[in-house]
Amino acid sequence: MDLRQLTYFLAIAEEGQITAAARRLNMAQPPLSQQMKALEEELGVELFQREPRSVTLTDAGEILYRRARQLITLADSTRREIGDFKSGLRGTLSIGTVSSSGSVILRPALRQFHDSHRGIRFEIYDGNTFHILDMLRKGLIEIGIVRTPFKQEAFDCTFLPEEPMVLAYAGKDPNPDKETLTIPDLEGLPLIVYRRFNQLLLDVCEGYNLTPSILCRNDDARTTLLWAEASLGYAVVPASALSPSRLTTLHMKVIDEPRLYTRLAVITAKHRYLSGIAGQFIEALTKA
């Protein structure tokens, strides 16, 4: 099994047809079929269920598909990093970030870092905290920027300051007489919630004998804010999710509830080599 065979396998899996995959790979169909038969013989399993006009993955094929994607991504990143080195550049930083990191990853300190490290390129992967942790464990990224809570045992963590949840809205101020809001102030408001914090919000509201009115749950802080910008409801997000540009279209009020405080963490895998440039990046990111 080599990377070339895995590339062929991924093309067939994604196209659902050997003929279409051959066109995508710019090769003839018979050699492509022969490569897949050779791969199946090597692994001792059938990877595809073959129909007259299509192919679908078997259970074994699904397993290989997930692993093949990781291997091809890792090989591609390595190839580009070596290419950067050969051309006189000083490396590529692979970073995974959660959508709610917002303006934090655009701090002025990072402008200074970029100005003094012009040879550095960046590979940025967006995902939720659990996805970023998984990528870090597998070595697909070198640095993760995630949000508490998460299991920290396998990682070296540098924590940014705690921050509150805020209510962000484009329409009517829900309580114009108050600078900050309490949990009871949320009663009856159509709330837009990042799904990861849904249960936390429900648990906190239960302590006040209150059932929040959830208009929309979603998996991305940016979606939460887009719905709020459309005046569909009130977004509940960490404060740092609102970049300066967002504050031109949205108002926000802090929700004064200690149990809703979270913090971002810059994390790396324990017992794994950390490049010097990654260390400098972390220092710049966490600089006050």
Rosetta silent file (secondary structure, phi, psi, omega in degrees, C-alpha in Angstrom):
SEQUENCE: MDLRQLTYFLAIAEEGQITAAARRLNMAQPPLSQQMKALEEELGVELFQREPRSVTLTDAGEILYRRARQLITLADSTRREIGDFKSGLRGTLSIGTVSSSGSVILRPALRQFHDSHRGIRFEIYDGNTFHILDMLRKGLIEIGIVRTPFKQEAFDCTFLPEEPMVLAYAGKDPNPDKETLTIPDLEGLPLIVYRRFNQLLLDVCEGYNLTPSILCRNDDARTTLLWAEASLGYAVVPASALSPSRLTTLHMKVIDEPRLYTRLAVITAKHRYLSGIAGQFIEALTKA
SCORE:     score description
SCORE:     0.000 S_00000001
   1 L     0.000  123.623  178.511    0.000    0.000    0.000 S_00000001
   2 L  -129.830  174.257 -176.361    1.483    3.332   -1.043 S_00000001
   3 H   -63.273  -32.789  179.072    0.322    6.956   -1.265 S_00000001
   4 H   -63.091  -46.209  178.080   -0.382    6.631   -4.983 S_00000001
   5 H   -62.276  -39.422  179.267   -2.800    3.756   -4.373 S_00000001
   6 H   -65.266  -37.134  176.547   -4.461    5.694   -1.563 S_00000001
   7 H   -62.950  -43.333  176.740   -4.929    8.691   -3.869 S_00000001
   8 H   -61.186  -45.600 -178.599   -6.571    6.401   -6.439 S_00000001
   9 H   -59.747  -44.871 -179.861   -8.755    4.846   -3.744 S_00000001
  10 H   -62.794  -39.615 -179.992   -9.929    8.257   -2.483 S_00000001
  11 H   -62.322  -43.673  179.606  -10.817    9.376   -6.012 S_00000001
  12 H   -65.705  -45.103 -179.062  -12.987    6.297   -6.585 S_00000001
  13 H   -60.409  -39.945 -175.723  -14.648    6.611   -3.173 S_00000001
  14 H   -80.770  -30.688  179.158  -15.462   10.288   -3.736 S_00000001
  15 H   -84.218  -27.952 -178.997  -16.592    9.955   -7.364 S_00000001
  16 L    75.494    7.570  178.704  -18.635    6.768   -6.798 S_00000001
  17 L  -150.413  138.442  177.295  -17.559    5.477  -10.212 S_00000001
  18 H   -68.434  -38.475 -179.432  -14.308    4.041  -11.525 S_00000001
  19 H   -62.062  -46.549 -179.866  -14.858    5.747  -14.885 S_00000001
  20 H   -65.604  -38.353  178.379  -15.350    9.171  -13.280 S_00000001
  21 H   -64.922  -39.180  178.540  -12.353    8.608  -10.994 S_00000001
  22 H   -62.643  -41.165  176.593  -10.179    7.688  -13.991 S_00000001
  23 H   -62.642  -43.508  179.741  -11.170   10.947  -15.703 S_00000001
  24 H   -61.552  -37.311 -178.462  -10.379   12.892  -12.530 S_00000001
  25 H   -87.147   -5.312 -179.597   -6.970   11.206  -12.283 S_00000001
  26 L    58.595   49.324  178.283   -6.324   11.592  -16.024 S_00000001
  27 L  -142.811  167.411  179.434   -5.629    7.907  -16.486 S_00000001
  28 L   -75.992  155.054 -177.683   -7.203    4.911  -18.209 S_00000001
  29 H   -69.260  -43.448 -176.324   -9.820    2.836  -16.375 S_00000001
  30 H   -57.305  -47.649  178.481   -8.179   -0.656  -16.642 S_00000001
  31 H   -62.263  -33.304  178.683   -4.941    0.281  -14.789 S_00000001
  32 H   -65.705  -45.359  177.439   -7.014    2.026  -12.101 S_00000001
  33 H   -60.775  -40.681  179.648   -9.150   -1.087  -11.591 S_00000001
  34 H   -63.371  -38.901  178.829   -6.003   -3.226  -11.448 S_00000001
  35 H   -64.312  -38.747 -179.876   -4.516   -0.990   -8.744 S_00000001
  36 H   -70.977  -37.014  175.707   -7.650   -1.342   -6.617 S_00000001
  37 H   -63.773  -40.832  178.368   -7.712   -5.113   -7.022 S_00000001
  38 H   -63.812  -39.029  179.058   -4.046   -5.215   -5.980 S_00000001
  39 H   -66.275  -42.822  178.264   -4.835   -3.070   -2.924 S_00000001
  40 H   -63.744  -39.577  178.894   -7.738   -5.335   -1.933 S_00000001
  41 H   -65.919  -39.405  179.530   -5.550   -8.429   -2.337 S_00000001
  42 H   -64.630  -41.461 -177.698   -2.820   -6.857   -0.195 S_00000001
  43 H   -84.265  -17.974  178.246   -5.268   -5.955    2.586 S_00000001
  44 L    75.436   22.894  179.372   -7.269   -9.168    2.263 S_00000001
  45 L  -141.029  159.732  170.456  -10.656   -7.402    2.199 S_00000001
  46 L   -87.007  129.953 -178.962  -13.120   -6.015   -0.325 S_00000001
  47 L   -95.095  -23.411 -175.077  -13.095   -2.226   -0.268 S_00000001
  48 E  -129.105  145.198  164.334  -15.971   -1.630   -2.702 S_00000001
  49 E   -95.391  115.343 -172.043  -19.399   -3.019   -3.433 S_00000001
  50 E   -95.160  122.699  174.598  -19.434   -2.994   -7.222 S_00000001
  51 L  -109.107  169.170 -178.515  -22.681   -2.262   -9.082 S_00000001
  52 L   -56.062  -37.394 -174.944  -23.091   -2.032  -12.877 S_00000001
  53 L  -122.276    5.048 -177.021  -22.761    1.779  -12.900 S_00000001
  54 L  -156.881  167.223  173.593  -21.408    2.673   -9.479 S_00000001
  55 E  -133.229  145.905  173.625  -19.331    1.584   -6.504 S_00000001
  56 E  -128.766  157.357 -177.918  -19.903    2.118   -2.788 S_00000001
  57 E   -77.400  139.177  168.455  -17.595    1.566    0.141 S_00000001
  58 L   -78.572  177.952  176.595  -17.809   -1.552    2.280 S_00000001
  59 H   -60.381  -41.382  177.052  -17.311   -1.272    6.040 S_00000001
  60 H   -64.155  -37.688  177.537  -13.606   -1.997    5.509 S_00000001
  61 H   -63.895  -37.595  177.764  -13.564    0.653    2.784 S_00000001
  62 H   -62.238  -41.545  178.679  -15.056    3.222    5.177 S_00000001
  63 H   -62.003  -47.358 -179.091  -12.233    2.524    7.653 S_00000001
  64 H   -64.581  -36.158 -179.235   -9.589    2.904    4.961 S_00000001
  65 H   -59.528  -46.662 -179.690  -11.236    6.078    3.655 S_00000001
  66 H   -61.761  -44.651 -178.763  -10.898    7.841    7.022 S_00000001
  67 H   -68.987  -39.194 -177.794   -7.273    6.755    7.419 S_00000001
  68 H   -63.594  -40.124  178.778   -6.365    7.525    3.816 S_00000001
  69 H   -60.826  -42.787  179.630   -7.642   11.089    4.107 S_00000001
  70 H   -63.784  -44.511 -177.702   -5.449   11.626    7.180 S_00000001
  71 H   -65.470  -41.813 -179.570   -2.371   10.100    5.528 S_00000001
  72 H   -67.151  -40.373  177.555   -2.759   12.105    2.318 S_00000001
  73 H   -61.908  -45.058 -179.923   -3.261   15.340    4.289 S_00000001
  74 H   -64.787  -42.468  179.017   -0.184   14.642    6.398 S_00000001
  75 H   -64.085  -40.209 -179.915    1.912   13.726    3.334 S_00000001
  76 H   -64.914  -43.134  178.297    0.755   16.859    1.516 S_00000001
  77 H   -63.342  -40.976  179.565    1.646   19.105    4.468 S_00000001
  78 H   -64.579  -42.975 -179.995    5.061   17.434    4.764 S_00000001
  79 H   -60.734  -43.169 -179.580    5.721   17.840    1.045 S_00000001
  80 H   -69.630  -35.516  179.024    4.898   21.537    1.174 S_00000001
  81 H   -64.738  -43.079  177.143    6.992   22.057    4.300 S_00000001
  82 H   -65.559  -39.110  177.403   10.020   20.472    2.632 S_00000001
  83 H   -61.957  -40.408  176.476    9.311   22.528   -0.488 S_00000001
  84 H   -61.048  -42.264 -179.595    9.256   25.697    1.597 S_00000001
  85 H   -62.290  -44.151 -178.718   12.611   24.743    3.111 S_00000001
  86 H   -64.417  -33.438 -177.181   14.168   24.126   -0.318 S_00000001
  87 L   -88.624    8.751  175.801   12.959   27.474   -1.623 S_00000001
  88 L    93.980   -1.837  175.079   14.487   29.365    1.298 S_00000001
  89 L   -77.273  166.616 -173.344   11.349   29.690    3.406 S_00000001
  90 L  -111.136   21.285  172.460   11.523   28.784    7.058 S_00000001
  91 L   123.568  171.232  179.551    8.584   26.488    7.461 S_00000001
  92 E  -127.009  130.667  176.442    4.819   26.127    7.635 S_00000001
  93 E   -97.737  124.037  176.961    2.743   26.345   10.806 S_00000001
  94 E  -101.498  118.742 -171.506   -0.329   24.103   10.897 S_00000001
  95 E  -129.958  132.693  173.514   -2.911   25.521   13.299 S_00000001
  96 E  -105.151  132.729 -177.698   -6.403   24.376   14.217 S_00000001
  97 E  -132.209  146.354  172.731   -8.816   26.997   15.542 S_00000001
  98 L   -84.101  151.999 -176.336  -12.361   27.045   16.852 S_00000001
  99 H   -64.497  -26.080 -178.069  -14.754   29.502   15.234 S_00000001
 100 H   -82.033    5.258  176.710  -15.346   31.288   18.538 S_00000001
 101 H   -71.257  -25.405  171.368  -11.676   32.331   18.756 S_00000001
 102 H    47.118 -126.619 -173.405  -12.722   35.404   16.745 S_00000001
 103 H   -72.757  -11.878 -176.820  -10.489   38.416   17.184 S_00000001
 104 H   -60.429  -41.450 -177.532   -8.083   36.607   19.522 S_00000001
 105 H   -80.192    1.409  176.034   -6.108   35.065   16.649 S_00000001
 106 H  -115.019   28.166  179.972   -5.908   38.482   14.983 S_00000001
 107 L   -62.140  151.516  178.282   -4.253   40.270   17.896 S_00000001
 108 H   -55.058  -31.046  179.805   -1.779   43.052   17.067 S_00000001
 109 H   -59.628  -31.471  179.698    1.015   40.860   18.474 S_00000001
 110 H   -71.967  -30.037  173.654    0.464   38.477   15.561 S_00000001
 111 H   -62.160  -42.409  177.440    1.023   41.307   13.093 S_00000001
 112 H   -63.937  -39.890  178.245    4.401   41.849   14.732 S_00000001
 113 H   -61.268  -46.295 -179.636    5.091   38.105   14.522 S_00000001
 114 H   -63.923  -40.827 -179.389    4.269   38.073   10.813 S_00000001
 115 H   -62.709  -32.424 -177.988    6.382   41.170   10.147 S_00000001
 116 H   -96.038   -1.204  179.435    9.419   39.525   11.762 S_00000001
 117 L  -136.560   60.892 -175.839    8.831   36.068   10.225 S_00000001
 118 L   -64.073  -20.317 -179.274    8.026   36.752    6.590 S_00000001
 119 L   -81.297   -5.285 -176.333    9.210   33.281    5.608 S_00000001
 120 L   -88.202  132.342  172.060    6.510   31.523    7.604 S_00000001
 121 E  -106.962  161.683 -175.814    3.405   30.210    5.886 S_00000001
 122 E  -126.022  137.032  168.945    0.231   29.143    7.649 S_00000001
 123 E  -113.731  110.106 -176.719   -2.131   26.188    7.263 S_00000001
 124 E  -106.162  128.458  177.864   -5.317   27.043    9.173 S_00000001
 125 E  -117.784  122.715  177.211   -7.940   24.384    9.916 S_00000001
 126 E   -92.942  141.266  177.314  -11.335   25.444   11.300 S_00000001
 127 L  -176.239  176.559  175.342  -13.342   23.043   13.431 S_00000001
 128 L   -81.918  172.916 -175.010  -14.961   22.535   16.795 S_00000001
 129 H   -56.441  -42.929 -176.202  -12.913   21.800   19.906 S_00000001
 130 H   -67.350  -36.491  177.231  -13.286   18.021   19.623 S_00000001
 131 H   -66.170  -42.500  179.562  -12.198   18.042   15.973 S_00000001
 132 H   -64.122  -42.610  178.491   -9.139   20.176   16.787 S_00000001
 133 H   -60.258  -41.446 -179.742   -8.146   17.854   19.654 S_00000001
 134 H   -64.945  -43.190  178.653   -8.410   14.864   17.322 S_00000001
 135 H   -62.981  -37.217 -179.972   -6.251   16.521   14.650 S_00000001
 136 H   -68.206  -42.358  178.082   -3.628   17.384   17.261 S_00000001
 137 H   -60.376  -36.014 -176.470   -3.509   13.804   18.583 S_00000001
 138 L   -86.406   -0.950  178.026   -2.977   12.525   15.038 S_00000001
 139 L    78.119   15.715 -179.367   -0.192   14.977   14.270 S_00000001
 140 L   -81.408  -19.918  174.390   -2.103   16.758   11.493 S_00000001
 141 L  -133.971  160.275  179.910   -1.596   20.142   13.192 S_00000001
 142 L  -100.480  -29.684 -177.605    1.089   21.463   15.526 S_00000001
 143 E  -131.108  139.683  173.962   -0.954   24.011   17.482 S_00000001
 144 E  -121.454  142.462  172.689   -4.600   24.045   18.536 S_00000001
 145 E  -118.898  107.011 -172.233   -6.683   26.973   19.745 S_00000001
 146 E  -128.294  175.016 -177.419   -9.675   25.522   21.604 S_00000001
 147 E  -121.134  140.252  175.647  -12.159   26.516   24.261 S_00000001
 148 L   -66.879  153.752   -0.829  -12.730   25.100   27.720 S_00000001
 149 L   -87.089  150.980  172.414  -13.957   22.727   28.930 S_00000001
 150 L  -158.513  162.490  179.342  -11.982   19.841   27.380 S_00000001
 151 L   -76.438  119.702 -168.245   -9.854   16.945   28.648 S_00000001
 152 L   -98.520   -6.724 -168.183   -6.407   18.416   29.148 S_00000001
 153 L   -57.936  -35.254 -173.837   -4.299   15.406   30.189 S_00000001
 154 L   -89.490    5.184 -171.252   -2.711   14.748   26.775 S_00000001
 155 E  -130.908  149.946  166.033   -1.830   18.372   26.039 S_00000001
 156 E   -89.209  127.107 -170.103    0.441   21.192   27.122 S_00000001
 157 E  -122.735  134.943  169.439   -1.898   24.152   27.612 S_00000001
 158 E  -117.175  117.707 -172.797   -1.437   27.904   27.760 S_00000001
 159 E   -96.192  138.276  171.301   -4.653   29.549   28.893 S_00000001
 160 L   -86.877  166.753 -176.304   -5.905   32.978   27.907 S_00000001
 161 L   -59.861  151.381  175.711   -7.909   35.039   30.436 S_00000001
 162 L   -62.261  149.840  179.108  -11.412   33.958   31.385 S_00000001
 163 E  -141.438  152.243 -178.818  -14.190   35.675   29.494 S_00000001
 164 L   -85.066  165.561  163.678  -17.951   35.922   29.925 S_00000001
 165 E   -78.906  149.849  177.720  -20.733   34.895   27.625 S_00000001
 166 E  -128.139  159.811  171.718  -22.477   37.832   26.015 S_00000001
 167 E  -101.373  117.525 -179.430  -25.842   38.442   24.421 S_00000001
 168 E  -109.585  135.963 -174.115  -25.294   39.810   20.895 S_00000001
 169 E  -154.559  152.255  177.719  -28.181   41.362   18.972 S_00000001
 170 L  -104.329  -18.443 -174.729  -28.956   43.654   16.047 S_00000001
 171 L   -99.564 -131.854 -172.472  -32.470   44.646   17.071 S_00000001
 172 L   -71.544  136.629  173.722  -34.143   45.822   20.232 S_00000001
 173 L   -65.328  122.045 -175.917  -32.203   46.071   23.485 S_00000001
 174 L   -69.605  -19.452 -179.572  -33.847   43.438   25.726 S_00000001
 175 L  -155.979   78.736 -173.630  -33.245   45.506   28.860 S_00000001
 176 L   -63.310  -15.025 -178.730  -32.164   49.102   28.116 S_00000001
 177 L   -85.772   -3.632 -176.075  -32.020   50.016   31.805 S_00000001
 178 L  -124.670  139.201  178.125  -29.180   47.556   32.557 S_00000001
 179 L   -79.623  -32.638  175.208  -25.539   47.532   31.429 S_00000001
 180 L  -124.860  163.079 -176.300  -25.201   43.781   32.072 S_00000001
 181 E  -115.648  155.489  172.524  -27.760   41.003   32.052 S_00000001
 182 L  -109.676  170.979  179.030  -28.618   38.179   34.414 S_00000001
 183 H   -59.680  -43.529  177.784  -29.977   34.748   33.522 S_00000001
 184 H   -59.302  -25.643  178.527  -33.590   35.764   34.388 S_00000001
 185 H   -67.091  -16.313 -178.794  -33.240   38.621   31.873 S_00000001
 186 H   -83.374  -11.313 -174.907  -33.001   35.986   29.112 S_00000001
 187 L   -58.777  129.810  176.988  -36.481   34.631   29.789 S_00000001
 188 L    84.450  -10.488  179.954  -38.699   34.758   26.695 S_00000001
 189 L   -79.303  138.557  175.030  -35.937   35.915   24.331 S_00000001
 190 E   -74.718  105.942 -171.781  -35.472   33.848   21.127 S_00000001
 191 E   -95.027  143.731  175.845  -31.933   32.608   21.712 S_00000001
 192 E  -114.477  120.452 -166.226  -29.411   31.437   19.115 S_00000001
 193 E  -127.853  133.483  169.711  -26.954   29.034   20.715 S_00000001
 194 E   -67.387  121.674 -167.528  -23.712   27.370   19.716 S_00000001
 195 H   -54.407  -33.330 -177.826  -24.613   23.701   20.283 S_00000001
 196 H   -60.933  -28.124 -178.359  -21.551   22.957   22.426 S_00000001
 197 H  -100.030    5.551 -176.670  -22.830   25.382   25.083 S_00000001
 198 H   -60.774  -51.546 -176.758  -26.467   24.314   24.855 S_00000001
 199 H   -65.879  -37.732  177.313  -26.417   21.899   27.795 S_00000001
 200 H   -60.065  -45.042  179.713  -24.370   24.305   29.916 S_00000001
 201 H   -64.480  -41.660  179.178  -26.937   27.050   29.326 S_00000001
 202 H   -62.094  -42.785 -178.891  -29.835   24.688   30.103 S_00000001
 203 H   -63.940  -42.220  179.670  -28.170   23.573   33.359 S_00000001
 204 H   -65.569  -43.856 -179.996  -27.538   27.160   34.469 S_00000001
 205 H   -64.421  -34.149  179.344  -31.089   28.227   33.608 S_00000001
 206 H   -60.758  -33.764  178.016  -32.506   25.241   35.500 S_00000001
 207 L   -64.918  -19.243  177.211  -30.887   26.637   38.639 S_00000001
 208 L  -102.654   10.273 -178.341  -33.090   29.698   38.200 S_00000001
 209 L    56.638   43.633 -175.810  -36.187   27.556   37.517 S_00000001
 210 L  -130.173  137.666  174.502  -36.208   28.953   33.984 S_00000001
 211 L  -108.012  112.445 -177.378  -36.533   27.233   30.611 S_00000001
 212 L   -68.366  151.421  177.887  -34.775   29.264   27.884 S_00000001
 213 E   -93.879   99.385 -176.921  -36.495   29.801   24.558 S_00000001
 214 E   -90.170  111.912  177.129  -34.044   28.318   22.033 S_00000001
 215 E   -79.741  -40.413 -173.684  -34.795   29.508   18.512 S_00000001
 216 E  -150.491  131.349  168.942  -31.725   27.917   16.865 S_00000001
 217 E  -110.955  141.471  179.744  -28.931   25.551   17.809 S_00000001
 218 E  -151.580  176.983 -172.982  -25.927   25.258   15.490 S_00000001
 219 L  -108.709   16.501 -175.421  -22.307   24.111   15.382 S_00000001
 220 L  -149.634  128.482 -179.883  -20.473   27.335   14.572 S_00000001
 221 H   -61.539  -30.940  179.350  -20.183   30.639   16.430 S_00000001
 222 H   -66.194  -38.529  176.210  -20.100   32.453   13.085 S_00000001
 223 H   -63.876  -41.731  178.174  -23.508   31.020   12.172 S_00000001
 224 H   -55.522  -45.840 -177.768  -24.818   32.101   15.560 S_00000001
 225 H   -72.423  -34.363  177.310  -23.709   35.672   14.895 S_00000001
 226 H   -62.360  -40.750  177.854  -25.025   35.705   11.322 S_00000001
 227 H   -64.838  -38.088  178.436  -28.494   34.809   12.584 S_00000001
 228 H   -66.989  -39.460  178.882  -28.264   37.589   15.152 S_00000001
 229 H   -62.852  -28.891  177.957  -27.178   40.060   12.452 S_00000001
 230 L   -82.574    6.829  179.210  -30.308   39.116   10.513 S_00000001
 231 L    60.237   32.319  178.036  -32.356   40.132   13.595 S_00000001
 232 L   -85.342  -19.512 -178.362  -33.721   36.602   13.935 S_00000001
 233 L   176.359 -162.444 -175.649  -32.904   36.407   17.626 S_00000001
 234 E  -115.088  122.216 -176.668  -30.309   36.955   20.329 S_00000001
 235 E   -84.831  135.650  172.979  -26.949   35.174   20.096 S_00000001
 236 E  -108.448  109.394 -174.797  -25.311   33.700   23.188 S_00000001
 237 E  -142.163  159.204  170.942  -21.561   33.537   22.491 S_00000001
 238 E   -62.719  148.531 -174.654  -18.205   33.976   24.258 S_00000001
 239 H   -57.442  -38.962 -175.189  -17.127   37.631   24.237 S_00000001
 240 H   -73.313   -7.005  176.828  -14.062   37.030   22.047 S_00000001
 241 H   -70.134  -18.621 -179.413  -16.232   35.597   19.262 S_00000001
 242 L   -93.376  107.533  176.118  -17.156   39.174   18.359 S_00000001
 243 L   -74.992  164.839  178.151  -14.431   40.743   16.259 S_00000001
 244 L   -54.126  -36.607 -179.671  -14.255   44.568   15.991 S_00000001
 245 L   -66.414  -33.805  178.197  -16.044   44.398   12.623 S_00000001
 246 H   -64.490  -32.177 -176.319  -18.936   42.483   14.221 S_00000001
 247 H   -73.304   -5.735  173.197  -19.382   45.274   16.746 S_00000001
 248 H   -84.553  -17.899 -179.077  -20.314   47.614   13.895 S_00000001
 249 L  -115.220  -13.961 -177.014  -23.392   45.480   13.146 S_00000001
 250 L  -129.258  147.133  168.707  -24.207   44.011   16.559 S_00000001
 251 E   -97.322  159.453  175.962  -24.696   45.289   20.085 S_00000001
 252 E  -146.853  149.016  172.957  -23.656   43.160   23.034 S_00000001
 253 E  -133.011  138.175  178.832  -24.230   42.919   26.749 S_00000001
 254 E   -69.447  137.133  172.610  -22.329   40.725   29.190 S_00000001
 255 E   -91.141  110.873 -172.882  -24.326   37.947   30.841 S_00000001
 256 L   -80.478   80.494 -178.590  -23.320   38.247   34.481 S_00000001
 257 L  -147.301  106.619 -175.590  -23.160   34.557   35.368 S_00000001
 258 H   -55.678  -32.269 -177.206  -19.859   32.994   36.597 S_00000001
 259 H   -71.385  -12.231  178.014  -20.851   29.490   35.479 S_00000001
 260 H   -96.707    3.152  178.016  -20.951   30.680   31.860 S_00000001
 261 L   -73.864  138.798  174.574  -17.355   31.910   31.855 S_00000001
 262 E  -133.837  177.666  174.221  -14.964   30.068   29.545 S_00000001
 263 L  -148.862  150.577  173.731  -11.427   30.611   28.274 S_00000001
 264 E   -82.376  149.335  176.883   -9.451   29.870   25.163 S_00000001
 265 E  -130.067  136.972  172.456   -6.417   27.621   25.406 S_00000001
 266 E   -97.959  118.436 -169.617   -3.439   27.359   23.066 S_00000001
 267 E  -126.747  151.529  173.260   -2.463   23.692   23.153 S_00000001
 268 E  -136.289  160.507 -178.407    0.187   21.334   21.807 S_00000001
 269 E   -74.857  133.757  176.417    0.600   17.575   22.134 S_00000001
 270 L   -65.949  148.479  173.764    2.620   16.411   25.134 S_00000001
 271 L    60.675   27.925  175.483    5.873   14.494   24.507 S_00000001
 272 L  -128.438  143.075 -178.284    5.977   15.574   20.855 S_00000001
 273 L   -56.985  132.684  176.286    8.581   17.773   19.215 S_00000001
 274 L  -115.965  122.008 -177.858    7.525   21.429   19.046 S_00000001
 275 L   -64.953  152.677  179.216    9.276   23.552   16.450 S_00000001
 276 H   -59.983  -37.171 -178.520   10.989   26.727   17.602 S_00000001
 277 H   -68.979  -31.845  176.504    8.784   28.813   15.337 S_00000001
 278 H   -66.310  -40.049  177.457    5.666   27.259   16.903 S_00000001
 279 H   -61.758  -40.768  178.283    6.954   28.267   20.325 S_00000001
 280 H   -66.524  -37.261  178.173    7.465   31.832   19.130 S_00000001
 281 H   -63.079  -45.391 -179.985    3.975   31.885   17.636 S_00000001
 282 H   -61.406  -41.918  179.031    2.434   30.771   20.950 S_00000001
 283 H   -61.858  -41.399  179.401    4.379   33.444   22.795 S_00000001
 284 H   -66.583  -40.796 -176.782    3.110   36.106   20.380 S_00000001
 285 H   -65.612  -35.645 -174.637   -0.474   34.843   20.583 S_00000001
 286 L   -96.586    3.687 -179.849   -0.560   34.874   24.388 S_00000001
 287 L   -66.377  135.180 -178.968    1.273   38.170   24.819 S_00000001
 288 L   -69.899    0.000    0.000   -0.751   40.613   26.889 S_00000001
